C-alpha cells in the first residue's frame, strides 16, 4: 500500500483545501510530543460519510476532555468532510479527522497553544482491517498483557491518540503470536474491547457486551444495540470476565473500520460461525444501515 505521505489529492487543513503534500505540521508540535491530539474515523458508503454528524460531535467531546476547544464548528467540519470526499471522488472509503495542539510551546502545560484540524479521505483497499474472507472465516483474538486504565487514572472518554498506544503494542504482539488482534481487559480484569473495536458475545440467542466504563462510547456499538432492540434480541451490558469467552457460543467485534467482524477464536476458545442466527441478524441489520435501507437512530 502506498505510504500516506506519498499520496496525492486534497486535504482540508485549518479551514481550506490544500495539496496532500502540503498538509504538514512541525516536528515540535505539542500534539506529537505530548499526545494532545484526537481523531475520528468515518466510513464512506456510496459516496456518503456514514453517521458523520455523530462522529463530529464526538470529536468535539474528545477535545473538551483533553481541555481544548475546536477552532471550527460542527457545520463547517461537516461541509469540509463532504468537500474532501467529493474532491477525491470516493465511493467506498474512509475519512480521518484530526485535531491537535500546535508548536507554540513544548512543555506539559499547553494553555496558549493553537489548535489545528485536518480532514483527509481515501479509498479503502480490500483487506484494510482484516483478511478479505474474515466475514466468512472469522478472526482470532488473544488476551493482551496491558489493561485499559480506570477512568480515574486516564481520560478514557476521549478518542485521543495517547489512548491507542496500548492498542498498537498489543496488536503488534498479537500478530507476532499468530492472532489477528488482541482483547484488552480493564483495571478490574474484565473484558473491555479489542485494540480498536468493541466486543460482543452471543449466548443462547442473546447478546452480551462489556460496559464502556474504561473506553469511548462507540458509535458502531450504539448501532448494534439499536439493531438488537429493533430485532427483539435481548442484550445485557455488564462486566464480563475472561471466563465468559468459554461460556459464550459466539463473538464479534464492531467498529467503524471493521464494521461487524465475526470472531472464530479467543485464546483457546473456538466458535462455529455457521448457524449463529444472532450474528447473522446483526450483520444484515448493519448492512441495511450502511446501504441506507434502514435509518440509524442511535441518539
XYZ file of C-alpha atoms in Angstrom:
299
model
C 0.000 0.000 0.000
C 1.304 3.443 -0.936
C 2.608 5.332 2.141
C 0.269 8.127 3.167
C 2.895 10.847 2.871
C 3.428 9.945 -0.793
C -0.183 10.232 -1.908
C -1.783 12.990 -3.957
C -5.076 14.818 -3.714
C -6.521 17.370 -1.336
C -6.730 17.549 2.463
C -8.800 20.064 4.380
C -6.352 21.770 6.736
C -7.305 24.572 9.149
C -10.141 25.864 7.021
C -9.037 25.291 3.427
C -8.318 22.533 0.930
C -4.577 22.163 0.370
C -2.479 19.803 -1.702
C -1.906 16.472 0.053
C 1.871 17.038 0.238
C 1.389 20.472 1.843
C -0.669 19.221 4.815
C 2.231 19.284 7.266
C 2.905 20.044 10.916
C 6.144 20.946 12.652
C 8.141 18.244 14.427
C 7.901 20.316 17.620
C 4.118 20.300 17.707
C 2.672 19.681 21.154
C 0.330 17.025 19.761
C 3.315 14.934 18.676
C 5.302 15.238 21.899
C 2.524 15.082 24.497
C -0.270 13.261 22.629
C -2.575 16.282 22.863
C -4.361 15.120 19.736
C -7.673 13.490 18.930
C -9.202 11.848 15.878
C -12.254 10.291 14.286
C -12.579 7.656 11.589
C -15.651 7.741 9.345
C -16.662 5.225 6.680
C -17.936 6.361 3.305
C -20.663 4.258 1.674
C -21.989 5.120 -1.764
C -20.167 8.440 -1.616
C -21.811 9.467 1.679
C -19.967 9.629 5.019
C -21.871 7.372 7.434
C -23.125 8.974 10.672
C -20.918 11.992 10.031
C -22.714 14.296 12.479
C -22.301 11.774 15.285
C -18.570 11.464 14.626
C -18.083 15.232 14.520
C -19.974 15.599 17.804
C -17.710 13.001 19.402
C -14.631 14.827 18.098
C -15.777 17.937 19.945
C -16.422 15.922 23.083
C -12.953 14.356 22.863
C -11.405 17.807 22.566
C -13.161 19.038 25.683
C -11.957 16.006 27.636
C -8.389 16.958 26.645
C -9.039 20.554 27.737
C -9.269 22.357 24.424
C -11.950 23.547 22.026
C -12.061 23.015 18.282
C -11.417 26.091 16.154
C -14.114 25.084 13.667
C -17.808 24.464 14.299
C -19.704 21.262 13.582
C -21.347 22.613 10.414
C -18.012 23.756 8.980
C -16.447 20.350 9.674
C -19.472 18.659 8.122
C -19.169 20.677 4.915
C -15.388 20.234 4.906
C -15.770 16.457 5.024
C -18.247 16.438 2.156
C -15.861 18.609 0.139
C -12.897 16.301 0.774
C -14.887 13.190 -0.184
C -16.227 14.875 -3.333
C -12.783 16.169 -4.294
C -11.361 12.654 -4.005
C -14.269 11.092 -5.909
C -14.618 8.429 -3.231
C -17.443 5.913 -3.379
C -16.378 3.378 -0.749
C -13.743 4.802 1.559
C -12.603 6.193 4.845
C -12.284 9.663 6.356
C -9.742 10.523 9.042
C -10.392 13.711 11.006
C -7.753 15.038 13.438
C -7.309 17.938 15.847
C -4.151 18.722 17.802
C -2.241 21.346 19.743
C 0.367 23.329 17.830
C 4.029 24.216 18.209
C 3.981 27.403 20.286
C 5.392 25.672 23.344
C 6.951 22.317 24.239
C 6.190 21.571 27.858
C 3.429 19.744 29.656
C 1.199 22.781 30.173
C -0.295 23.960 26.886
C -2.885 26.615 27.664
C -1.725 29.003 24.929
C -1.140 26.633 22.040
C -3.046 26.951 18.796
C -5.485 24.204 17.777
C -5.255 22.682 14.318
C -7.708 20.472 12.435
C -7.458 18.311 9.332
C -9.771 16.104 7.278
C -8.426 13.532 4.807
C -10.120 10.737 2.868
C -9.083 7.765 0.757
C -10.496 4.690 -0.905
C -10.362 1.578 1.261
C -8.402 -1.297 -0.280
C -9.655 -4.843 0.214
C -8.357 -6.331 3.442
C -7.642 -2.928 5.008
C -8.688 -4.024 8.522
C -8.868 -7.811 8.203
C -8.474 -10.504 5.551
C -10.968 -10.348 2.694
C -12.581 -13.626 3.845
C -12.809 -12.615 7.525
C -16.581 -12.247 7.386
C -16.885 -15.918 6.448
C -13.978 -17.381 8.429
C -13.831 -15.013 11.402
C -10.735 -13.692 13.150
C -8.670 -14.852 16.106
C -8.096 -12.850 19.292
C -5.660 -13.225 22.173
C -5.887 -11.512 25.537
C -3.279 -8.768 25.691
C -0.901 -8.148 28.583
C -1.806 -4.456 29.003
C -5.052 -3.267 30.545
C -7.238 -0.292 29.831
C -6.874 2.187 32.690
C -9.661 3.194 35.008
C -11.467 6.472 34.156
C -9.997 7.763 37.418
C -6.477 7.367 36.009
C -6.723 8.479 32.358
C -9.023 10.484 30.023
C -10.538 7.304 28.620
C -13.644 9.044 27.250
C -11.606 10.929 24.650
C -10.757 9.349 21.310
C -7.247 10.586 21.957
C -4.085 9.404 20.228
C -2.439 8.610 23.559
C -5.174 6.143 24.465
C -4.215 3.993 21.476
C -0.579 3.271 22.282
C -1.745 0.289 24.366
C -3.645 -0.948 21.340
C -0.680 -0.581 18.988
C 1.671 -2.547 21.232
C -0.975 -5.178 21.990
C -1.945 -5.741 18.353
C 1.692 -5.965 17.294
C 2.236 -8.669 19.903
C -0.938 -10.478 18.818
C 0.136 -10.504 15.163
C 3.562 -11.842 16.069
C 1.879 -14.638 18.030
C -0.248 -15.635 15.026
C -3.505 -13.946 16.054
C -5.386 -11.193 14.238
C -5.934 -8.830 17.159
C -5.760 -8.524 20.934
C -8.506 -8.274 23.520
C -7.925 -5.847 26.368
C -9.043 -6.188 29.961
C -9.917 -3.318 32.289
C -8.352 -2.471 35.637
C -10.663 -4.991 37.317
C -9.735 -7.838 34.978
C -12.893 -7.806 32.832
C -13.123 -7.632 29.041
C -13.278 -4.110 27.597
C -12.677 -4.177 23.832
C -10.198 -5.115 21.140
C -7.427 -2.692 20.186
C -9.754 -0.567 18.066
C -13.215 -2.134 18.166
C -15.924 -3.019 20.665
C -16.683 -6.596 21.703
C -19.965 -8.526 21.715
C -20.699 -12.128 22.654
C -23.681 -14.261 21.668
C -25.112 -16.805 24.075
C -28.416 -18.696 23.874
C -29.920 -16.242 21.387
C -28.938 -13.116 23.294
C -26.138 -10.540 23.170
C -23.675 -9.661 25.912
C -21.248 -6.745 25.774
C -18.878 -5.073 28.247
C -19.628 -1.694 29.756
C -17.872 1.382 28.371
C -16.571 2.409 31.788
C -12.965 2.376 30.548
C -13.392 3.311 26.907
C -15.123 5.664 24.482
C -18.794 5.438 23.608
C -18.703 3.500 20.351
C -20.875 4.776 17.510
C -20.983 1.396 15.765
C -21.619 -0.221 19.153
C -24.650 2.052 19.519
C -25.819 0.888 16.090
C -25.570 -2.754 17.179
C -27.577 -2.030 20.315
C -30.207 -0.248 18.199
C -30.381 -3.168 15.750
C -30.746 -5.610 18.640
C -33.598 -3.523 20.045
C -35.347 -3.386 16.680
C -34.900 -7.146 16.174
C -36.059 -8.037 19.655
C -32.674 -9.508 20.599
C -32.016 -9.283 24.315
C -28.733 -7.556 25.150
C -27.025 -7.449 28.524
C -24.433 -4.752 29.216
C -22.189 -5.536 32.146
C -18.873 -6.791 33.468
C -17.659 -9.804 31.504
C -14.732 -11.745 32.995
C -12.399 -13.697 30.681
C -14.170 -16.922 31.657
C -17.236 -15.688 29.758
C -15.421 -16.397 26.480
C -15.774 -20.100 27.269
C -19.449 -19.827 28.189
C -20.455 -17.921 25.027
C -21.404 -19.612 21.751
C -20.107 -16.798 19.538
C -18.472 -13.389 19.441
C -17.880 -10.456 17.122
C -16.165 -7.086 17.010
C -17.764 -3.910 15.786
C -16.323 -0.575 14.788
C -16.213 1.990 12.014
C -13.261 0.360 10.245
C -14.076 -3.311 10.843
C -17.896 -2.956 10.683
C -19.256 -6.266 12.081
C -16.418 -8.781 12.234
C -17.093 -12.345 13.432
C -14.650 -13.931 15.869
C -13.688 -17.578 15.394
C -11.273 -17.844 18.324
C -10.490 -16.132 21.636
C -7.373 -17.588 23.262
C -8.172 -21.325 23.452
C -11.921 -20.978 22.832
C -13.268 -21.629 19.318
C -16.632 -20.617 17.859
C -18.545 -22.082 14.929
C -19.794 -19.234 12.762
C -22.365 -21.216 10.839
C -25.828 -21.300 12.377
C -25.309 -18.259 14.621
C -28.625 -16.556 13.929
C -27.955 -13.589 16.209
C -24.706 -12.792 14.417
C -26.409 -13.139 11.030
C -29.190 -10.722 12.012
C -26.726 -8.144 13.320
C -24.593 -8.324 10.161
C -27.701 -7.996 7.992
C -29.079 -5.148 10.087
C -25.846 -3.197 9.924
C -25.600 -3.656 6.166
C -29.120 -2.222 5.874
C -27.978 0.859 7.792
C -24.869 1.460 5.711
C -26.787 0.953 2.465
C -29.478 3.408 3.549
C -32.239 0.782 3.634
C -32.848 1.418 7.332
C -32.471 4.512 9.476
C -29.721 4.678 12.077
C -31.310 6.010 15.239
C -28.647 5.934 17.938
C -29.149 9.215 19.771
